mmCIF file of C-alpha atoms in Angstrom:
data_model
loop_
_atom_site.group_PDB
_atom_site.id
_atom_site.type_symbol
_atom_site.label_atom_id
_atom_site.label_comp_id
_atom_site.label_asym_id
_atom_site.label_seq_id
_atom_site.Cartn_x
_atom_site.Cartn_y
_atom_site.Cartn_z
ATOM 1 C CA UNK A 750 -48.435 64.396 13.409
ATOM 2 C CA UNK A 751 -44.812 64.280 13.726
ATOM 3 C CA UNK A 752 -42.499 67.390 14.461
ATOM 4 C CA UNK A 753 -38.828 67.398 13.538
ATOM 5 C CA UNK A 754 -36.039 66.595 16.095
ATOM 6 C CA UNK A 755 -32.865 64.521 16.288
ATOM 7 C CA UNK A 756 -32.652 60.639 16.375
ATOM 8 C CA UNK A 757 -31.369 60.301 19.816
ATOM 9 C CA UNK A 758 -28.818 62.349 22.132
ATOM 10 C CA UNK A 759 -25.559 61.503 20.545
ATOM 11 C CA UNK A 760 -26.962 62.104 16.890
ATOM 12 C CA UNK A 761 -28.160 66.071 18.907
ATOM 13 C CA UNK A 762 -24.265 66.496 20.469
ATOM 14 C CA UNK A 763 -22.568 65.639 17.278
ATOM 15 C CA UNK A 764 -24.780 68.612 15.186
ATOM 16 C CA UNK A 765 -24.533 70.978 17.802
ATOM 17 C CA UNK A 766 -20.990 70.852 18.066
ATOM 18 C CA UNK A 767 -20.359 70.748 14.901
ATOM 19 C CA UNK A 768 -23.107 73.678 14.282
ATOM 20 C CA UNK A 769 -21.261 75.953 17.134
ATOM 21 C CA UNK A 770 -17.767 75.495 15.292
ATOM 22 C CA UNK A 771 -19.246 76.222 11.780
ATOM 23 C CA UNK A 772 -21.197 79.489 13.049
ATOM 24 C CA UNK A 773 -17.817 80.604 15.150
ATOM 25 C CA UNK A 774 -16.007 79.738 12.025
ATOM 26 C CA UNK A 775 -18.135 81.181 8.897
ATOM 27 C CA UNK A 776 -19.463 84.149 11.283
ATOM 28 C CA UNK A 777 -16.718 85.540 12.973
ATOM 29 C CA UNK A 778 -18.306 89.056 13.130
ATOM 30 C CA UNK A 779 -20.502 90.652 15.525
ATOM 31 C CA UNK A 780 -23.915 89.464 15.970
ATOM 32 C CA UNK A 781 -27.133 89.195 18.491
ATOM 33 C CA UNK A 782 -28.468 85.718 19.333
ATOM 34 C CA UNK A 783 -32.040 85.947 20.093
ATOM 35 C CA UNK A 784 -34.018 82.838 20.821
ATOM 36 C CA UNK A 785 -37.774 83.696 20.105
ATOM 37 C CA UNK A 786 -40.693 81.268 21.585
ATOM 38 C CA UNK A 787 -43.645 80.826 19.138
ATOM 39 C CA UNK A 788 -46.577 78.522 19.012
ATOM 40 C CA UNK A 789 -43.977 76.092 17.232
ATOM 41 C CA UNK A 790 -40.916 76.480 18.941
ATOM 42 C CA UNK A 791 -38.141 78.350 20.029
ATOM 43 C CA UNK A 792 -36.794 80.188 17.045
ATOM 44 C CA UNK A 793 -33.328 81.124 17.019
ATOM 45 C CA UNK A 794 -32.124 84.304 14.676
ATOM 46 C CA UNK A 795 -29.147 86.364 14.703
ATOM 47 C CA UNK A 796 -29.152 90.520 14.273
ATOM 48 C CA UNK A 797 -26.332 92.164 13.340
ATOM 49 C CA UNK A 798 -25.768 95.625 10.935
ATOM 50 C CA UNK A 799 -26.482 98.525 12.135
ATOM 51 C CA UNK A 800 -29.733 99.711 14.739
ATOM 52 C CA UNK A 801 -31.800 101.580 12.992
ATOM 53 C CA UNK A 802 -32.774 101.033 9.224
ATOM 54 C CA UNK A 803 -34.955 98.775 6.836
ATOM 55 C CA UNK A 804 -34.548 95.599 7.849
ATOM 56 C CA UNK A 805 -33.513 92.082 5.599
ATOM 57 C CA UNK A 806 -34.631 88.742 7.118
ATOM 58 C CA UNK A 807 -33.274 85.664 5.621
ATOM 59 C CA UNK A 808 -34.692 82.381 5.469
ATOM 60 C CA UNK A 809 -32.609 79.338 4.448
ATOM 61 C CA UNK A 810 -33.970 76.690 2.161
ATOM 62 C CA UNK A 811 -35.197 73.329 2.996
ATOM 63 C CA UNK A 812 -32.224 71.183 5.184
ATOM 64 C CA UNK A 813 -30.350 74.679 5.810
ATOM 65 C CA UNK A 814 -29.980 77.196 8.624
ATOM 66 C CA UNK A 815 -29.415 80.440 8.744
ATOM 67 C CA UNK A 816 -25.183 79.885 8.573
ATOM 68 C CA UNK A 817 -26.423 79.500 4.656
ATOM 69 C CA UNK A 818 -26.471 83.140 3.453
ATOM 70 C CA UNK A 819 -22.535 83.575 5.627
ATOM 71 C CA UNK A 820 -21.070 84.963 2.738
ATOM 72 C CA UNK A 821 -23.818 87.338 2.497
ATOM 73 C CA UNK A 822 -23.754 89.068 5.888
ATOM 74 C CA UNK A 823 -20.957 91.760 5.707
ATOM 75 C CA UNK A 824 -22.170 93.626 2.269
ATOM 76 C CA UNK A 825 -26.034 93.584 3.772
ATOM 77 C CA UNK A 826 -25.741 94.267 7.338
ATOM 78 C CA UNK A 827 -23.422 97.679 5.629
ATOM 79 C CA UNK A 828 -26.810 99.416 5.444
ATOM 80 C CA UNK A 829 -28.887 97.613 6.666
ATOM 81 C CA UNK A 830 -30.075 95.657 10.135
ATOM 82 C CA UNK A 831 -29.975 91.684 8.248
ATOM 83 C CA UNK A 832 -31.529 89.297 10.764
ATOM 84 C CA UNK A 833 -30.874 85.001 9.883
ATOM 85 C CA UNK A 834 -33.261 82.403 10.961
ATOM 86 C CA UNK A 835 -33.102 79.521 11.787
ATOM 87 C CA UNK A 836 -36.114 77.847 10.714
ATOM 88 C CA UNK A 837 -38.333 75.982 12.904
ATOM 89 C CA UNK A 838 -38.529 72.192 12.111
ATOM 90 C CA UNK A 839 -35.202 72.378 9.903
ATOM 91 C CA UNK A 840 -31.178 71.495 11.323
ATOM 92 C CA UNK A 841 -30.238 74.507 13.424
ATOM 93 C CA UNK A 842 -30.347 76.089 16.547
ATOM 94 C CA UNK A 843 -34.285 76.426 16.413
ATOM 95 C CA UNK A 844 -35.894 73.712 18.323
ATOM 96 C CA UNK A 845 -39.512 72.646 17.546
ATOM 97 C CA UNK A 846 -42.085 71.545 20.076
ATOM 98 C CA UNK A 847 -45.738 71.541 17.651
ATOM 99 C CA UNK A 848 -46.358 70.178 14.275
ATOM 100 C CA UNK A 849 -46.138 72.440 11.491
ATOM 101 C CA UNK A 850 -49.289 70.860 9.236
ATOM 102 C CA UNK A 851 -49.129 72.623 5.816
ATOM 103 C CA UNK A 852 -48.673 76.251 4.591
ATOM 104 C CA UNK A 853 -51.144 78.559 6.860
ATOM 105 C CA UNK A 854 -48.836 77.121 9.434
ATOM 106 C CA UNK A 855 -45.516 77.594 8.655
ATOM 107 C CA UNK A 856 -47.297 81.652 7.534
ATOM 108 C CA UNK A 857 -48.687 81.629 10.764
ATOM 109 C CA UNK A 858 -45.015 80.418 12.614
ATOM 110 C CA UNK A 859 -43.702 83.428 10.513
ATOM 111 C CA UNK A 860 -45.371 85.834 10.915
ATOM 112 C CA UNK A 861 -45.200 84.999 15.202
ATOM 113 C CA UNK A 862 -41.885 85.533 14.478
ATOM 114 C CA UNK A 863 -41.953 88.843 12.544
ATOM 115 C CA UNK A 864 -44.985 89.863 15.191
ATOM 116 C CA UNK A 865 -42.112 88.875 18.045
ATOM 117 C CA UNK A 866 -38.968 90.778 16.836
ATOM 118 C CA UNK A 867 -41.512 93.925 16.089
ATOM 119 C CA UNK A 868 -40.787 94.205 12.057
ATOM 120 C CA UNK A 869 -43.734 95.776 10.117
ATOM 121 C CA UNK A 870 -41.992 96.572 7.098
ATOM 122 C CA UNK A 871 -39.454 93.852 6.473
ATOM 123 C CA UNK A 872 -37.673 93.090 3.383
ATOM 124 C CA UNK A 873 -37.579 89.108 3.493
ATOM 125 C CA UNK A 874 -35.370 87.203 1.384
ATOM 126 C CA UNK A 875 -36.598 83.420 0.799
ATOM 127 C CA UNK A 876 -34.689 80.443 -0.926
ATOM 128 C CA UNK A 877 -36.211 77.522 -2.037
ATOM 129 C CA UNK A 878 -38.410 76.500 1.035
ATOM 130 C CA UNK A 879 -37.681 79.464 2.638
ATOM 131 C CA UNK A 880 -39.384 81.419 -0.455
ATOM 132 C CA UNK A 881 -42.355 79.328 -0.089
ATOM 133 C CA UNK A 882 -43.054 79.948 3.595
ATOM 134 C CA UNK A 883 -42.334 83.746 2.661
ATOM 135 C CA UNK A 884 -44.843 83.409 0.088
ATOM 136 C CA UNK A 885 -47.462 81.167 2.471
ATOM 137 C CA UNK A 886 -46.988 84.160 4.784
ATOM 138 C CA UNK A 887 -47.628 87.481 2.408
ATOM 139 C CA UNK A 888 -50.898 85.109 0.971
ATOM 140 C CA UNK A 889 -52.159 84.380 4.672
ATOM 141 C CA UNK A 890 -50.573 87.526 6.427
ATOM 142 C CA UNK A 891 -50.005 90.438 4.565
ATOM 143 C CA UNK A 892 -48.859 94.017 5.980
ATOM 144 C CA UNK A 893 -45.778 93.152 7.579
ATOM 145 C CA UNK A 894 -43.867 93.008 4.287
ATOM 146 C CA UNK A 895 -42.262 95.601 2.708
ATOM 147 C CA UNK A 896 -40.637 93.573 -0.366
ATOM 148 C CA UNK A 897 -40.011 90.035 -0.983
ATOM 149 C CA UNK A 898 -37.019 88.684 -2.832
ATOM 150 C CA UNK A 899 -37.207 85.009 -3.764
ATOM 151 C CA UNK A 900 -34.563 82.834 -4.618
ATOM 152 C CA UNK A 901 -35.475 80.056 -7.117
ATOM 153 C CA UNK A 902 -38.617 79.051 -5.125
ATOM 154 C CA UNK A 903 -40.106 76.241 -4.226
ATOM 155 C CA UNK A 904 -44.461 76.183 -4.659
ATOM 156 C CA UNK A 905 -44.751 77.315 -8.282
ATOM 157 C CA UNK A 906 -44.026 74.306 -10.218
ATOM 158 C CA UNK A 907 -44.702 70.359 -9.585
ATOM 159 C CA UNK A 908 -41.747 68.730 -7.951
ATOM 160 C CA UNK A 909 -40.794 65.923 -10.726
ATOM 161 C CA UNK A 910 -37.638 63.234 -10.288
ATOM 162 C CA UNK A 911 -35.602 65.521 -11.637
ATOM 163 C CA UNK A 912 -35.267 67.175 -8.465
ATOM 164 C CA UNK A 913 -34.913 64.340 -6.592
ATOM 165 C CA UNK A 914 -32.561 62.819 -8.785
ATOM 166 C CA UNK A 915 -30.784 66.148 -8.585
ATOM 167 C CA UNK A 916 -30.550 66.111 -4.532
ATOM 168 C CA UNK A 917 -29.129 62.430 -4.316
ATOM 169 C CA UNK A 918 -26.178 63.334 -6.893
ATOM 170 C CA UNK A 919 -25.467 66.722 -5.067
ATOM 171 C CA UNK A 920 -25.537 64.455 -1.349
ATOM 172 C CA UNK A 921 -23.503 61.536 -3.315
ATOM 173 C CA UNK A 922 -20.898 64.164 -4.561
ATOM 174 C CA UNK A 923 -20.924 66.102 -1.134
ATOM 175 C CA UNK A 924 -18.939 62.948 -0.052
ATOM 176 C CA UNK A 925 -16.507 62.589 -2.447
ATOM 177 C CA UNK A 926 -13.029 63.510 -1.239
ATOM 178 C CA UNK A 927 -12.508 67.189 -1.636
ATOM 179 C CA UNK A 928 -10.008 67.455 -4.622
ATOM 180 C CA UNK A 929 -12.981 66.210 -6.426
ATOM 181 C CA UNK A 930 -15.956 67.648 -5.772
ATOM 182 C CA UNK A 931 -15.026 71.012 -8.227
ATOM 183 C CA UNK A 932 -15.527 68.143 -11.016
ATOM 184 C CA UNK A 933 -18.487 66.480 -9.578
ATOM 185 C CA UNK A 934 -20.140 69.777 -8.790
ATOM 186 C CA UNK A 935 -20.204 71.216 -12.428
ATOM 187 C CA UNK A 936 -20.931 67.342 -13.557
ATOM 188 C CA UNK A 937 -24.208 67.505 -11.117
ATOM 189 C CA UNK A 938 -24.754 71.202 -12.064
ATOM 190 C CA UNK A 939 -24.829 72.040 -7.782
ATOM 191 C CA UNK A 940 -21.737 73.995 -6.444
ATOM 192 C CA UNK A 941 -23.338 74.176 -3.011
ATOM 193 C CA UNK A 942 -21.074 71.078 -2.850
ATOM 194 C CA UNK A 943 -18.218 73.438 -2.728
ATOM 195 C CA UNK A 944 -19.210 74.993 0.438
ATOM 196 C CA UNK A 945 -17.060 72.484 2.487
ATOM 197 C CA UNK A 946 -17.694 73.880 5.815
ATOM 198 C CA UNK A 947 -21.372 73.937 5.435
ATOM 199 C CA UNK A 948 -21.351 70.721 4.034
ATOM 200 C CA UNK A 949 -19.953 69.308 6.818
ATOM 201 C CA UNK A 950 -22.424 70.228 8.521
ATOM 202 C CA UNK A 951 -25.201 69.048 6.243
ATOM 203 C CA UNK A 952 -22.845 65.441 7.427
ATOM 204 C CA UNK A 953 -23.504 66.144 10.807
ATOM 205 C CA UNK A 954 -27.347 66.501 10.605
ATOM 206 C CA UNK A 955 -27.883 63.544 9.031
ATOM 207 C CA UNK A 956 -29.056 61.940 12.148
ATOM 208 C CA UNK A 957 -32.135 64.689 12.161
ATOM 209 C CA UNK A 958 -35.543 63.651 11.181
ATOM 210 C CA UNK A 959 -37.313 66.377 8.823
ATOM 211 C CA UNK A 960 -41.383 66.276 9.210
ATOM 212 C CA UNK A 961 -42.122 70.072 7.634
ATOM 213 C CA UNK A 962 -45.047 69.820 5.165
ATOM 214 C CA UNK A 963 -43.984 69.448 1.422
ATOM 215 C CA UNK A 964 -43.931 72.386 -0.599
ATOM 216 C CA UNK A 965 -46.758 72.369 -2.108
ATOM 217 C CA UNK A 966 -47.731 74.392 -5.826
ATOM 218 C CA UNK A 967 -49.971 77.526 -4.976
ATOM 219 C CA UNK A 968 -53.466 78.001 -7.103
ATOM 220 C CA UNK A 969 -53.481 80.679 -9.306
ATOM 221 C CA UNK A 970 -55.705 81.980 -7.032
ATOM 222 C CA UNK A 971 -52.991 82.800 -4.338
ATOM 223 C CA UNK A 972 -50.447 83.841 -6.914
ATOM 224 C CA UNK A 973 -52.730 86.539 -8.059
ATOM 225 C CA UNK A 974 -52.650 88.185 -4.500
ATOM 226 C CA UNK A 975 -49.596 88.724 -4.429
ATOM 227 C CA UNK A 976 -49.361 92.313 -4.347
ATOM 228 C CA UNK A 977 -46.157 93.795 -2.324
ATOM 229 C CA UNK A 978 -43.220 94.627 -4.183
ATOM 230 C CA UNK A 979 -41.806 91.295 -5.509
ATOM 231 C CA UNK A 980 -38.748 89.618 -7.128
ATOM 232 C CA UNK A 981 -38.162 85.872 -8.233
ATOM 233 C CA UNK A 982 -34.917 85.349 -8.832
ATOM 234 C CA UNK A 983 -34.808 81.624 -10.882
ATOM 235 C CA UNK A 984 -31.824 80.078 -11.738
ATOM 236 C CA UNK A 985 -31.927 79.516 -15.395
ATOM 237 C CA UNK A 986 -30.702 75.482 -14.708
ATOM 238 C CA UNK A 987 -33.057 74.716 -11.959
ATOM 239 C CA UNK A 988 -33.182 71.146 -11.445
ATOM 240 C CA UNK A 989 -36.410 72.174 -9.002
ATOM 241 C CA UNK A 990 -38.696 73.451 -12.047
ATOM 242 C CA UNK A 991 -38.786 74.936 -15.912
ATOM 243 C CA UNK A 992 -37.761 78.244 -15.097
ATOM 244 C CA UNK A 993 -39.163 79.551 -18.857
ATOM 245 C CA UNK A 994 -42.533 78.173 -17.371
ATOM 246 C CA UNK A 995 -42.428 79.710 -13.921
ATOM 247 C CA UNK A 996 -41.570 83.019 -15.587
ATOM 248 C CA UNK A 997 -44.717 83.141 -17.796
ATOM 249 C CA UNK A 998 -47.187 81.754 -15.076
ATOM 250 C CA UNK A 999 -45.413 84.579 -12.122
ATOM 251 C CA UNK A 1000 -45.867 87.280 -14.990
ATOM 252 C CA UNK A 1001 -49.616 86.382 -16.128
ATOM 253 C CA UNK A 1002 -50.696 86.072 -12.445
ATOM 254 C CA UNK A 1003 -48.861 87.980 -10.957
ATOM 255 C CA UNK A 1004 -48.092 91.548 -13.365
ATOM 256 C CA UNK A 1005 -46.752 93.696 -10.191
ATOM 257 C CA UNK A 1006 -43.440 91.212 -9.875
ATOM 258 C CA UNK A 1007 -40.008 91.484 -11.319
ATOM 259 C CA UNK A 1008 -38.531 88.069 -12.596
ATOM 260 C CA UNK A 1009 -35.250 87.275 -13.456
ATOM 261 C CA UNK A 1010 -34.182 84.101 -14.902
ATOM 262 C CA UNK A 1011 -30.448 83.911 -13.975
ATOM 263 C CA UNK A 1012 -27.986 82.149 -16.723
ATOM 264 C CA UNK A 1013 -25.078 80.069 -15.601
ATOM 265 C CA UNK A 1014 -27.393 79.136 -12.602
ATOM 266 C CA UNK A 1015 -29.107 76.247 -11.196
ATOM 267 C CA UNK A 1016 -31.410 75.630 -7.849
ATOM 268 C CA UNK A 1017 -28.402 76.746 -5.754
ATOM 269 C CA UNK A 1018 -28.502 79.607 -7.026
ATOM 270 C CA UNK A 1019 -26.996 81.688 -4.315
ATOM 271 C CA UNK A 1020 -23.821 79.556 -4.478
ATOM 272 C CA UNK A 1021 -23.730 79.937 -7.988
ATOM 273 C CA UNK A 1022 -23.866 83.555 -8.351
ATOM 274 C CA UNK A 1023 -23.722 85.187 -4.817
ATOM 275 C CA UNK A 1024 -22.440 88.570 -6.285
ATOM 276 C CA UNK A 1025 -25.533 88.793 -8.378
ATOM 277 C CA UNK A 1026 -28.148 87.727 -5.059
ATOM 278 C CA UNK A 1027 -26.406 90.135 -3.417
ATOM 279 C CA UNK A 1028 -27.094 93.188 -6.000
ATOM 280 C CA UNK A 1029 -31.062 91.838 -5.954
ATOM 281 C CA UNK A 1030 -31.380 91.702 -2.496
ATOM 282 C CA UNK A 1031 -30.405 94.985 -1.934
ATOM 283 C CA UNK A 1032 -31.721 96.621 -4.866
ATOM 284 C CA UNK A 1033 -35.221 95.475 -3.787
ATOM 285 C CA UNK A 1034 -34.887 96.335 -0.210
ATOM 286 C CA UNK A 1035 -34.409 99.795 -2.102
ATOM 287 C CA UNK A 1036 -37.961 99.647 -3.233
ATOM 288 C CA UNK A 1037 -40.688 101.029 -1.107
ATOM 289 C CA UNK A 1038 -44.317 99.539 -0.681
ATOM 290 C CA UNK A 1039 -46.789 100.965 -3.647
#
């Protein structure tokens, strides 16, 4: 098996500069580096908000980093201690050194992680892939949870073309020149596109080779043990599933979780409507465990 690193030196130099001057540039603020060793790698996060409190961890979706959820920082880390990862095995700071085989690995790489930094009651915020490894974890690991808040999901749904044919557009529009890409965004229905910055840096980690495990759809079976405070948070426009369809299959298996299907919203959701992530996140790092 395979584990996920750059293409050579030059294609490693070019991302990490670029990554340095996009973190220095999108998160001016104060923050903690921490690199964390696990079974799978070094783990890089960054702490910032205050000492003492609940604390949010993010995790970014699939070909993201933890510069993702920048405009998200300030207004969580008010109340709260908000710690970013960069995933293992995806374009960041992180650097992997084992393969990652399927689910009850990437659960078992989190919850190292969690188990590392000393959170028992953490209020983890997923998107996409992010939200399925958040899920693997509370199925495989449960008690170090306190709420989950999951952004448009990946793992509850087969992955058609759709998707696929929705990626391509948003990486063939992410090129355009920028007086363009406003047009080409609401044409491809993905206004990640806008995020200039970041998507130079999706440019600049082209030259990475991605071998995380695909994101699987979980058996009824796991769905139903879900049990910690929950919210799925599914942007009504999702090119990744039928968000009418998730909705009924979370609330039949899983009765306990709150789901939201978000209009004016696709799979980048928390481009689309950052305001409104924002208000969930914090409104169910409110909740306590039952």
């Amino acid at each position: 098996m395979r584990i996920s690193e750059f293409r050579n030196a030059k294609a490693e130099d070019r991302f990490r500069t670029a990554y340095e001057q996009t973190l220095t540039s999108l998160w001016p603020g104060p923050r903690t580096t921490l690199d964390i060793p696990t079974t799978f790698g070094v783990t890089r996060v960054y702490r910032t908000g205050p000492e003492t409190g609940d604390p949010i961890v993010l995790l970014p979706g699939s070909g993201g980093n933890a510069l993702m959820w920048h405009r998200y920082i300030d207004d969580l880390a008010e109340n709260h201690p908000v710690i970013a990862v960069d995933t293992v095995g995806e374009p960041g700071a992180s650097v992997q050194t084992s393969p990652i085989a399927d689910g009850r690995d990437g659960a078992a790489w989190l919850d190292e992680l969690l188990t590392a930094l000393e959170l028992t009651a953490a209020h983890v915020v997923g998107c996409s892939y992010g939200g399925w490894l958040a899920i693997n974890h509370q199925i495989h690991h449960p008690g170090r949870m306190a709420t989950l808040t999951l952004v448009d999901p990946a793992g509850l749904a087969d992955v058609g073309r759709r998707f696929y044919t929705w990626l391509i557009a948003g990486g063939l529009a992410s090129a355009a020149p920028r007086p363009f890409r406003p047009r080409l965004a609401r044409l491809v229905g993905n206004s990640a596109i806008l995020e200039t910055e970041l998507m130079g840096l999706v440019r600049a980690s082209m030259g990475f080779r991605r071998a995380l495990p695909l994101a699987y759809t979980f058996s009824d079976e796991e769905l139903r043990s879900l049990h910690v405070p929950s919210l799925f948070l599914l942007g009504a426009r999702s090119a990744l599933h039928d968000s009418a369809q998730v909705a009924d299959r979370i609330r039949r298996l899983a009765p306990s979780a709150r789901v939201e299907i978000v209009p004016d919203a696709g799979h980048a959701l928390p481009a689309d409507q950052p305001t409104l992530v924002t208000n969930r996140i914090l409104n169910t790092a409110s909740q306590k465990p039952s």
